Coordinates of C-alpha atoms in Angstrom, one line a residue:
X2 CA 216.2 130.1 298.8
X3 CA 218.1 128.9 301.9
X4 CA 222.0 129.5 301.9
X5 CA 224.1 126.9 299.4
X6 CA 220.8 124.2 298.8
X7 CA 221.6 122.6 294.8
X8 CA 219.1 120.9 293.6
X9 CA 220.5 118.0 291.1
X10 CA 217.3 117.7 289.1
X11 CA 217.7 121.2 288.6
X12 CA 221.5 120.9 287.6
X13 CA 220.1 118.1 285.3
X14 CA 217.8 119.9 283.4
X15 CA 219.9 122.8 282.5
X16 CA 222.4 120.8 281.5
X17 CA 220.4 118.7 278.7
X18 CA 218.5 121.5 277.8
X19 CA 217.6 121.7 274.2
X20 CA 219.7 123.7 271.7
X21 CA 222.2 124.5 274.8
X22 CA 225.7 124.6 273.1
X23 CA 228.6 124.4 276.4
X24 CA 231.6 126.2 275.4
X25 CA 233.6 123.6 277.6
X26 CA 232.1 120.0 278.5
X27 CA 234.7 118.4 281.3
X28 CA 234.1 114.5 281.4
X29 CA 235.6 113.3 284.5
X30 CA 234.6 114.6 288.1
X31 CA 238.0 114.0 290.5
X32 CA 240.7 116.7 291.0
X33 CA 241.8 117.3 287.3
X34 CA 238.2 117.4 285.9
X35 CA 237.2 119.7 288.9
X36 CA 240.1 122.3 288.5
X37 CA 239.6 122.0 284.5
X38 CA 236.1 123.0 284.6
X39 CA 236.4 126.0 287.5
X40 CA 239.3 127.2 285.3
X41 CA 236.9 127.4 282.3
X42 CA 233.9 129.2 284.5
X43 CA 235.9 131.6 285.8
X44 CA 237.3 133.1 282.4
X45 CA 233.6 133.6 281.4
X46 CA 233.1 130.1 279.3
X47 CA 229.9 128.2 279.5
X48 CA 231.0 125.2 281.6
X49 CA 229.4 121.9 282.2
X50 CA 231.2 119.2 283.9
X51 CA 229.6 115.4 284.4
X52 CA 230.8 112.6 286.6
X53 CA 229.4 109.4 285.9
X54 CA 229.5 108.1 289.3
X55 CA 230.5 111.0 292.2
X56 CA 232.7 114.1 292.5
X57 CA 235.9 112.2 294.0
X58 CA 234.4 108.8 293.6
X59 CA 238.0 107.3 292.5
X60 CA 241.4 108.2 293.0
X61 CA 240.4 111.8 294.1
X62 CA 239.0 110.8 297.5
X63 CA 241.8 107.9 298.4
X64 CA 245.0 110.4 298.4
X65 CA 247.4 110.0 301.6
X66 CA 245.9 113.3 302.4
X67 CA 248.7 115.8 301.8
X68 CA 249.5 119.0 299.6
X69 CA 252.8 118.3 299.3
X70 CA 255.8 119.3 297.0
X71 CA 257.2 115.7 296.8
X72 CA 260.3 115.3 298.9
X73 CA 260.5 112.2 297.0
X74 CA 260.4 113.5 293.7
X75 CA 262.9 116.2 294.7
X76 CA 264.7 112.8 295.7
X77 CA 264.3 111.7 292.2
X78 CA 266.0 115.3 291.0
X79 CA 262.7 116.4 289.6
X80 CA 263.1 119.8 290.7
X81 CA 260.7 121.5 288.7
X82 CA 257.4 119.1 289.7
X83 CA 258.6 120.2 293.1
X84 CA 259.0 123.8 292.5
X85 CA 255.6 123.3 290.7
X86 CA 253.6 121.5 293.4
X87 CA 255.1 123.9 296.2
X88 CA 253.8 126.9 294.4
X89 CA 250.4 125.2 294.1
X90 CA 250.4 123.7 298.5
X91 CA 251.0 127.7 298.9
X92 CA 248.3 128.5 296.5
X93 CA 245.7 125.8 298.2
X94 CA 245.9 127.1 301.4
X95 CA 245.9 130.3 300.8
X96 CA 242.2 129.9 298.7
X97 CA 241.4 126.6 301.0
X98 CA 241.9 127.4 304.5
X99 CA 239.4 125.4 305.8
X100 CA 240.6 122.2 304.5
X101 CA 244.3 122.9 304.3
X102 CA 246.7 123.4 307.1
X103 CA 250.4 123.4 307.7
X104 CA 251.3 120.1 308.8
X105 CA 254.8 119.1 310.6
X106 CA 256.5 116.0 309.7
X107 CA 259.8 114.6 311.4
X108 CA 261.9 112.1 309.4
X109 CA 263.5 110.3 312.8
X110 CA 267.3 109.8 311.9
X111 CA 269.2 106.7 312.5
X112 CA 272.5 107.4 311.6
X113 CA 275.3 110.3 310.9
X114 CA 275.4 110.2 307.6
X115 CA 271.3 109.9 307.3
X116 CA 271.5 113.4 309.4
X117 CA 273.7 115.3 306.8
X118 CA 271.1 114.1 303.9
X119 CA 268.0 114.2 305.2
X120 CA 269.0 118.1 306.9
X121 CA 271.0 119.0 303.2
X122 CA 267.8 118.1 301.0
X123 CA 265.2 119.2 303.3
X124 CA 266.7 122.7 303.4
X125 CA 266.3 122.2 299.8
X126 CA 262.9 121.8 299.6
X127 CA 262.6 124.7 301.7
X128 CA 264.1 126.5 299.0
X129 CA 262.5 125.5 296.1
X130 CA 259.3 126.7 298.2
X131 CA 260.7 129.9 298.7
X132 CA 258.4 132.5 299.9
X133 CA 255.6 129.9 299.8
X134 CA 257.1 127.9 302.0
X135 CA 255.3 126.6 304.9
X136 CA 257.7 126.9 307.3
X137 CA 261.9 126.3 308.0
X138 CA 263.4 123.1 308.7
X139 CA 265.2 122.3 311.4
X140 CA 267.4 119.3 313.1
X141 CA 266.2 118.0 316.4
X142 CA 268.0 116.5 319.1
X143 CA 267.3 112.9 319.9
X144 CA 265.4 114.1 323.3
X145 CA 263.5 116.3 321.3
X146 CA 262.5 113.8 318.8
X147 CA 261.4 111.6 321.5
X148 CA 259.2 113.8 323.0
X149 CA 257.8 115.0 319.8
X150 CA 257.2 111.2 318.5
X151 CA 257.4 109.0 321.5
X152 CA 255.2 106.1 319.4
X153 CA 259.0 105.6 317.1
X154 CA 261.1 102.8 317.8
X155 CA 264.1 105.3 320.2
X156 CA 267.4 102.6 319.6
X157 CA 270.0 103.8 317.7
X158 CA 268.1 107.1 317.4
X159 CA 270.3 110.1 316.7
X160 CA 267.7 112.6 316.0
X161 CA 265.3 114.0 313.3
X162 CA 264.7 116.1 310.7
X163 CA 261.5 118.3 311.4
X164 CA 259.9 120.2 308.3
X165 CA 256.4 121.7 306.5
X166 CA 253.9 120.3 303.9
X167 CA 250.4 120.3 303.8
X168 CA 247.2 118.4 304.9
X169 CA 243.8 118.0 303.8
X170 CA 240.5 116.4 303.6
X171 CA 240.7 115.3 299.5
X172 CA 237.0 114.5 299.2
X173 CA 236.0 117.8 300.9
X174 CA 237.8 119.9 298.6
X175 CA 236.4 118.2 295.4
X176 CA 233.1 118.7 296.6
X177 CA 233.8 122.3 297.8
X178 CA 235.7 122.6 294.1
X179 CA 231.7 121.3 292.2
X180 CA 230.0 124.0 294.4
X181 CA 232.2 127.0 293.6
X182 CA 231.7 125.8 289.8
X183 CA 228.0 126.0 290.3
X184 CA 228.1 129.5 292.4
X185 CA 230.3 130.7 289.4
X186 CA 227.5 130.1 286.7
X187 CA 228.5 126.5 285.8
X188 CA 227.1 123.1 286.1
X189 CA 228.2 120.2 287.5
X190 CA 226.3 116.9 288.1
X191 CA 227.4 113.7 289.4
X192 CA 225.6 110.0 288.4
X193 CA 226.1 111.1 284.5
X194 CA 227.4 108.5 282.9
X195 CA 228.6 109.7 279.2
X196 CA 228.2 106.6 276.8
X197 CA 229.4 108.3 273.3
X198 CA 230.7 111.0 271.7
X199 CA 228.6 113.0 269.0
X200 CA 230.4 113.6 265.9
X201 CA 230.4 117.1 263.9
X202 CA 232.6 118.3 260.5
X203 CA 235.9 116.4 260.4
X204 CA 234.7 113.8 263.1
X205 CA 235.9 116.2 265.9
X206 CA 234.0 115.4 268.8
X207 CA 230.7 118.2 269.1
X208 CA 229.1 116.5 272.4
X209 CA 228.4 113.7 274.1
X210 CA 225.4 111.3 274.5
X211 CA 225.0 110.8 278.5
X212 CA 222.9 108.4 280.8
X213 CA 221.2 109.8 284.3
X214 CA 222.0 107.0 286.0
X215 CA 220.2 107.6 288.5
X216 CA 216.8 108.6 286.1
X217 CA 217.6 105.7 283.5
X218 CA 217.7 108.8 281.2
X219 CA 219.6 109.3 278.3
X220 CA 220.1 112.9 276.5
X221 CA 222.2 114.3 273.7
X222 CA 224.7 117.6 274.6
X223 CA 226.4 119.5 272.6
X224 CA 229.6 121.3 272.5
X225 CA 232.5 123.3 271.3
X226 CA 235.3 121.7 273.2
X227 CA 235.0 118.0 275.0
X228 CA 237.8 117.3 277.7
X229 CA 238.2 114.2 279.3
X230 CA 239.7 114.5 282.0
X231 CA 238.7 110.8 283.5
X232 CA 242.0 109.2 285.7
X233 CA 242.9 105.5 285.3
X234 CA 240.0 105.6 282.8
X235 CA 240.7 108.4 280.2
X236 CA 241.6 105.1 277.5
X237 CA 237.2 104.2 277.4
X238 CA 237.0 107.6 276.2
X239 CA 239.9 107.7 274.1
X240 CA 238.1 105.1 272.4
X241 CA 235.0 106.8 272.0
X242 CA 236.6 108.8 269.4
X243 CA 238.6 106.1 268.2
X244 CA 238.7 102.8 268.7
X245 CA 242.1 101.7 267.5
X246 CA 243.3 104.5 269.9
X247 CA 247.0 103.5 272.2
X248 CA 247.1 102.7 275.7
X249 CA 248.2 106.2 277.3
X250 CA 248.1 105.4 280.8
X251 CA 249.1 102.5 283.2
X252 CA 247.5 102.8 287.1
X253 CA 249.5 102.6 289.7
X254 CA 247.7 101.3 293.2
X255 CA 247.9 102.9 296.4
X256 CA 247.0 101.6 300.0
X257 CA 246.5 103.0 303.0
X258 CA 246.1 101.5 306.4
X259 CA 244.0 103.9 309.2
X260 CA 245.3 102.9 313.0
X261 CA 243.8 104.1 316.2
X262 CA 245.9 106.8 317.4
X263 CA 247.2 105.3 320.5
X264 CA 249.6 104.0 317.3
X265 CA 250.7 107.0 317.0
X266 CA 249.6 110.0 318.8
X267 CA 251.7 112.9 317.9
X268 CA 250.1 116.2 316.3
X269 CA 253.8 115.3 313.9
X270 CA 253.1 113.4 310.8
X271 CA 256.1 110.6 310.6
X272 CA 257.8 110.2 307.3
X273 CA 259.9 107.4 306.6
X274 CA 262.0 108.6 303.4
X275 CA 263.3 105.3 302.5
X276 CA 261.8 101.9 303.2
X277 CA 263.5 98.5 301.8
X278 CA 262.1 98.3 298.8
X279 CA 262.9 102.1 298.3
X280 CA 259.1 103.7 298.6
X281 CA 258.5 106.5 300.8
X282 CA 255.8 105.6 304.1
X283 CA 253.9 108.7 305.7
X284 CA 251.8 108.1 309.0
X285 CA 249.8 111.2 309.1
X286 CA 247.2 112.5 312.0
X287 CA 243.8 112.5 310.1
X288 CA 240.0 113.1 312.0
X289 CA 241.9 112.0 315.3
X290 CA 243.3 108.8 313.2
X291 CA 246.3 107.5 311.5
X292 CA 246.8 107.4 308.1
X293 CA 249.7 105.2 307.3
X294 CA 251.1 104.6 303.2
X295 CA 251.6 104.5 300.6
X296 CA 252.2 101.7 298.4
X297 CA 253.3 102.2 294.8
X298 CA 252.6 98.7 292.7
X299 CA 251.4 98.3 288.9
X300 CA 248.3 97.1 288.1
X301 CA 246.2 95.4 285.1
X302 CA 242.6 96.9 284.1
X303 CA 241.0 99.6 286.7
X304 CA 238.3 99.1 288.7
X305 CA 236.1 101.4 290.3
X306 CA 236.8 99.8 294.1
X307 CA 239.8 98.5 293.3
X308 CA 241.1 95.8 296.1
X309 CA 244.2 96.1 298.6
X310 CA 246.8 93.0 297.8
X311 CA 247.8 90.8 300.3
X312 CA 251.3 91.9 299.7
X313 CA 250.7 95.8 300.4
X314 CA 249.0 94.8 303.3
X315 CA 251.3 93.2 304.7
X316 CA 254.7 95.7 303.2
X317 CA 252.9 98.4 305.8
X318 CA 252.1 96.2 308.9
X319 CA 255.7 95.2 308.3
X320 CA 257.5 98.3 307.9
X321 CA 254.9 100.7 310.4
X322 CA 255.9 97.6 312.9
X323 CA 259.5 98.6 312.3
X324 CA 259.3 101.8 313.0
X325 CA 256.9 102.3 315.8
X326 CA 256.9 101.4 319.8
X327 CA 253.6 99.4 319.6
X328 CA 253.6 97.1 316.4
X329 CA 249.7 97.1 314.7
X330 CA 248.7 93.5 313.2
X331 CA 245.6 93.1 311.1
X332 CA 242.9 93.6 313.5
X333 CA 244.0 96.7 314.5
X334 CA 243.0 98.0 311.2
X335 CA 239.9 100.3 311.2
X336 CA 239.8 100.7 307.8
X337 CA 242.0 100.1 304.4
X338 CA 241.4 101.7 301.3
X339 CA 242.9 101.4 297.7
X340 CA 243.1 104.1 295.0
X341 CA 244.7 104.1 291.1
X342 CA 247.1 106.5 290.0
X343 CA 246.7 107.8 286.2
X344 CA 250.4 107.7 285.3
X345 CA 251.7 108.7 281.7
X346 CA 252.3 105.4 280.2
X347 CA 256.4 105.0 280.8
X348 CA 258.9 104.8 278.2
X349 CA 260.3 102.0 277.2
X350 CA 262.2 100.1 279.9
X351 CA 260.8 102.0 282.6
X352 CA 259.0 99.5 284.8
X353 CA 258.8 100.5 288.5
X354 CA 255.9 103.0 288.6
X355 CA 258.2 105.3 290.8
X356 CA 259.8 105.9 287.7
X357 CA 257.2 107.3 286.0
X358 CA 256.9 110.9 285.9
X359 CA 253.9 112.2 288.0
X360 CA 253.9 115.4 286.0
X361 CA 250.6 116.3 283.9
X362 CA 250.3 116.0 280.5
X363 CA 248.1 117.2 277.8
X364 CA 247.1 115.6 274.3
X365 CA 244.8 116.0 271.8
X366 CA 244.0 113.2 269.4
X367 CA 243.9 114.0 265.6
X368 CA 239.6 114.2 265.8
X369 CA 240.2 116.8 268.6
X370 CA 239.5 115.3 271.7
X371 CA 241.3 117.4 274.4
X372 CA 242.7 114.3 277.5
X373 CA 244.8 115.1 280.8
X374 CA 246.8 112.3 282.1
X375 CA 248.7 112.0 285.0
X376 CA 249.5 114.7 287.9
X377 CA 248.1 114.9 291.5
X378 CA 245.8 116.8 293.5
X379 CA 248.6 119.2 294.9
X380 CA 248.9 120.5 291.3
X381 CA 244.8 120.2 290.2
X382 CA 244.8 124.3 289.9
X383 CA 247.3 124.4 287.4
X384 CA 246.5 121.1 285.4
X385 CA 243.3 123.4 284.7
X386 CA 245.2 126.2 283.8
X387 CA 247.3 124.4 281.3
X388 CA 244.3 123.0 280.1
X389 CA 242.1 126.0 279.3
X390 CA 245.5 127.6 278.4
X391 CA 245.6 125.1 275.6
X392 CA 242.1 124.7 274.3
X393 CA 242.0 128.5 273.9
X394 CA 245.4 128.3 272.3
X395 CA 244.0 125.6 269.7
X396 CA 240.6 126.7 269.3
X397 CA 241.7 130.1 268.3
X398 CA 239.8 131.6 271.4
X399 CA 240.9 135.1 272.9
X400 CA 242.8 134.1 275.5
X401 CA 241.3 135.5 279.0
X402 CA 244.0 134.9 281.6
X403 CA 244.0 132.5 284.7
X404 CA 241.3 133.6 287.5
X405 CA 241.9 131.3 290.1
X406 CA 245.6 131.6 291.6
X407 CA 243.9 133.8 294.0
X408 CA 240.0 132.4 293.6
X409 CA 238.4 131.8 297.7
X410 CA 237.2 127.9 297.4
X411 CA 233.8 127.3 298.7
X412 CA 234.0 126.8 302.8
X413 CA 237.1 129.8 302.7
X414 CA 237.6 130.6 306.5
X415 CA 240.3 131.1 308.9
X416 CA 241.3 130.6 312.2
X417 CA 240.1 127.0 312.1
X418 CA 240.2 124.8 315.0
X419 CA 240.9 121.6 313.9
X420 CA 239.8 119.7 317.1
X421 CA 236.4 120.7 315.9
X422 CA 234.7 118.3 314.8
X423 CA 233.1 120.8 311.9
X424 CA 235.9 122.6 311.1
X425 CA 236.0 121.2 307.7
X426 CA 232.4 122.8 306.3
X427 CA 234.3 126.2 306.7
X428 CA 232.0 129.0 306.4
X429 CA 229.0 126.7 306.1
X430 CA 229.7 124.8 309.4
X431 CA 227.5 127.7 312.0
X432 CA 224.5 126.7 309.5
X433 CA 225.3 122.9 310.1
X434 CA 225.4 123.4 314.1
X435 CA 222.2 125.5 314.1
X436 CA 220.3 122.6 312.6
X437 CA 221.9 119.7 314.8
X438 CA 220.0 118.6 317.7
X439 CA 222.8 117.1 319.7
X440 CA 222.3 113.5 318.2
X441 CA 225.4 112.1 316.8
X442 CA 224.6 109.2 314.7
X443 CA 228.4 108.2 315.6
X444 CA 229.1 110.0 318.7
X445 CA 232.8 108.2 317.9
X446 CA 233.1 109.4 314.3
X447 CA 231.5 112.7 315.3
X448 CA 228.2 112.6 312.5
X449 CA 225.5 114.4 313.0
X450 CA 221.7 113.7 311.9
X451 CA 222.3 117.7 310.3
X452 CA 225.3 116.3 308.5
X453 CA 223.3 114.3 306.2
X454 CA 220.7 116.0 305.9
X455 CA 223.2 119.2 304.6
X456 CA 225.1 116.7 302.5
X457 CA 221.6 115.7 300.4
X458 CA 220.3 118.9 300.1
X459 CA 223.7 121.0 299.6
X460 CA 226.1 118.7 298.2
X461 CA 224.4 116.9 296.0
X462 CA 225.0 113.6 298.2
X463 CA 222.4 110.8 296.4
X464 CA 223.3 107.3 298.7
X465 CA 224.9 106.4 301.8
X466 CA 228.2 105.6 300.2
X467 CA 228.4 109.4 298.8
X468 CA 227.6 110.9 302.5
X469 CA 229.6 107.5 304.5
X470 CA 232.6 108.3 302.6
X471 CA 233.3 111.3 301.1
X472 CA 231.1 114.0 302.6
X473 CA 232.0 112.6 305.9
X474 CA 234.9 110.3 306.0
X475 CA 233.5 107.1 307.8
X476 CA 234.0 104.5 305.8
X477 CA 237.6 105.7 305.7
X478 CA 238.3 105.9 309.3
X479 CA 236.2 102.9 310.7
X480 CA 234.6 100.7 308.4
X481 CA 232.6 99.0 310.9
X482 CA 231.2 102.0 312.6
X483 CA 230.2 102.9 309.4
X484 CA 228.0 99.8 308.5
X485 CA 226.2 100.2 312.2
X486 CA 225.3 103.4 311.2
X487 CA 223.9 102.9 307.7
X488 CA 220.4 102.3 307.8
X489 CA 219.6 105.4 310.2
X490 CA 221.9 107.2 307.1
X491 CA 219.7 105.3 304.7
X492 CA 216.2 106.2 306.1
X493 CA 217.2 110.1 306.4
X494 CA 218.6 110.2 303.0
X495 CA 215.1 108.4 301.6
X496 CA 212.9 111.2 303.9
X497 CA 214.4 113.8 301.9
X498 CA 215.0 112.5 298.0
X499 CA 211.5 110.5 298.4
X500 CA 213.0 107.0 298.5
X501 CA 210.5 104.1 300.1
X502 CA 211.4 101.5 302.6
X503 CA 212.4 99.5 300.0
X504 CA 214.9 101.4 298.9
X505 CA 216.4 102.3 302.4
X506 CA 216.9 98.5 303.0
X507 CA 218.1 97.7 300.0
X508 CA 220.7 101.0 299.9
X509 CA 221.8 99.8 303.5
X510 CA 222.4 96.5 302.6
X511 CA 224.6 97.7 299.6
X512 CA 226.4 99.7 301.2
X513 CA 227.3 96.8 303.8
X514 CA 229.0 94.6 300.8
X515 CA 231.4 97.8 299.6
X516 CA 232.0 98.6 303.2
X517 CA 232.9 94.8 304.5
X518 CA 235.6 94.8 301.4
X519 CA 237.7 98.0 303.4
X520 CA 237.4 95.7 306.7
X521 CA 240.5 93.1 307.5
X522 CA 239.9 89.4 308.3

């Protein structure tokens, strides 16, 4: 068999397959269901994870793009989520070199007293790092923070504050994360959409009953231990295993503008530690774009595409315009994009969501239902470890030890250049660029005919939105480049999955609505 192919009606039938009992059946496929279930595979326990829509579909694939340790929680005095998340950035990119890389940010400095703070708790991150630190900082001059970030606003400038984190492609890593489950001896599928939990002695949960959505298929699993591991929507399965279950999470939304570079065309990331209303505002390089967020604003019931408000909209024109030489209005938006936080529901009285602790938690309900709330994909390796750390503890399992501080991610290579425009398939991009035939369906967003054709036959990719946005990163960084291109997407996906020309107008056409809704008018 070629090199890396996964064949989903394979995954499929080995995961319904009769009198199968999974050791470990993860519900949820973004960045705490992903590290859960390769946690569980790699200590030897049959693992299947399903997604009901696709890896990364949600929150996972919507991040501001950084492994960071959280200045703003060190801000906050939450020391030991930074310490925490540091470990894990070192961790990343040391197993994910191909998608992780040590990014430099400057903090421009406005005033004296802004100097001594921003160079006093920087240092401090640095420390909490320690030897996984990504790198000193360091004060620069005013004339060397113009010529590092000549785009920011230069009056009353007294200097900046340059310093390390980490950067990298969120959707690529969760799909890298499902491949290394299934090279591991696990399965993971995406379109299954689990409708009910089976019952056994006690009315702990034993399975689940599950819908292909993509076959119209229902089937029965069973197993020892269900997690649910499902974001902004871990409450619908909560109340699987009982309905008068409490509200455990509230979701917190999350915008992101993406700017031409010309806004901003340093290899530095700009971070802005404290805007008016108090949130923090990153404009980070990303695929030869801008990145600029985030916003931080409580919202009702989640939805899978949830919607940008007019107000965050306008809170990043307002403040990016503030900060930077050449002020960006609403049509120079290539794309804008929304995503939900899972936050522990806050105690009582706590009521801006920057308030809320970002740290992961872990309950079981009385019926034995394992759920993971909160935390952030900086942290995903040990939210798995914690997790399979406590279902051996309460399942009276052996316990086995972690496997994966030091476990190569699918893709693992080094010496990456990042001006190519490969360089995120890793290890798999020579195989990519021995099939491409020098036709770039978007020459400007660099995606190759070979592209999709790998995404369908090794990542499991099923429509255009699953290779448009998260195997490559269109829809993300120009939502109208990526409508022109989807029918030619369409008609290669339906040449390999046996679609008719029905279906390639029809997915087209769908594809157009979701994309038009990331497009500013």
């Amino acid at each position: 068999m070629e090199r890396g192919i996964i064949d989903r009606d394979q995954l499929v039938k080995r995961a319904t397959e009769a009198g199968v009992l999974w050791d470990v059946l993860v519900i949820g496929g973004g960045a705490s269901g992903l590290g859960i279930a390769l946690e569980a595979v790699t200590r030897g326990y049959k693992t299947l994870l399903l997604e009901q829509y696709d890896f990364a579909k949600g929150t996972s694939s919507r991040s501001t793009k950084l492994v960071h340790g959280g200045v703003r929680y060190l801000a906050q005095g939450d020391i030991a989520l930074v310490r925490e998340a540091s470990i894990e950035r070192g961790l990343l990119q040391q197993n994910a070199p191909h998608l992780v890389k040590n990014q430099t940010f400057i903090v421009p400095v406005y005033s004296f007293w802004d100097r001594i703070k921003y160079t006093i708790g920087l240092k401090a991150y640095d420390w909490i790092a320690g030897r996984l630190s990504l790198g000193a900082s360091v004060f620069i001059s005013r004339k060397k923070t113009m010529a590092a970030i000549p785009d920011v606003q230069s009056k009353g400038l007294v200097g900046g504050v340059l310093y390390h984190d980490g950067q990298f492609d969120d959707s690529r890593l969760a799909l890298n994360l499902a491949q290394t489950i299934i090279e591991q001896g696990g399965v993971a599928v995406n379109y299954m959409k689990v409708v009910g939990l089976q019952k056994g002695p006690g009315n702990r949960p034993s399975g689940v009953e599950v819908e292909d959505t993509e076959q119209s298929a229902l089937y029965t699993i069973q197993a020892k231990t269900v997690i649910n591991a499902t974001g902004v929507f871990v409450d619908d399965v909560l109340r699987m295993d009982n309905p008068v279950a409490s509200k455990s999470v509230v979701a917190s939304q999350g915008i992101h503008l993406v700017l031409n570079k010309e806004f901003f065309s340093s290899s530095h990331a700009l971070m802005i530690p404290k805007t008016n209303d108090g949130r923090v505002l990153f404009a980070v390089p990303w695929h030869n774009e801008v990145v600029v967020g985030t916003t931080d604003t409580l919202v009702g019931a989640p939805s899978v595409e949830p919607r940008p408000l007019e107000k965050e909209i306008e809170f990043i024109l307002e403040t990016a315009g503030t900060y930077l030489v050449k002020k960006p209005v609403r049509k120079d938006v290539l794309s804008v994009f929304a995503g939900l936080r899972p936050l522990a529901a806050p105690k009582e009285g706590a009521q801006k969501t920057k308030e809320i602790s970002r740290s992961h938690k872990i309950m079981i309900s009385e019926n034995g239902l394992f759920t993971i709330i909160g935390g952030k994909w900086t942290t995903y390796r040990k939210m798995g470890e914690d997790m399979i750390d406590c279902v051996e503890n309460k399942q009276g399992w052996i316990k086995r030890g972690s496997k994966t501080p030091n476990l190569r991610i699918h893709g693992f290579a080094t010496g990456m250049d990042w001006a190519d425009p490969f360089y995120f398939y890793g290890s798999d991009a020579p195989f990519i660029k021995e099939k491409s035939n020098g036709h770039w369906i978007s020459e400007r967003l660099k995606i190759n005919r070979a592209q999709v054709e790998w995404a369908v036959t090794h990542e499991m990719a099923r429509t255009v939105e699953d290779v448009l946005a998260r195997r490559t990163r269109a829809l993300l960084l120009d939502a109208r480049e990526s409508i022109r291109v989807a029918g030619e997407v369409a008609a290669i996906i339906a040449g390999i999955l046996n679609r008719d020309v029905h279906w390639v107008e029809e997915e087209a056409k769908r594809f157009e609505q979701l994309a038009r809704q990331y497009i500013l008018t």
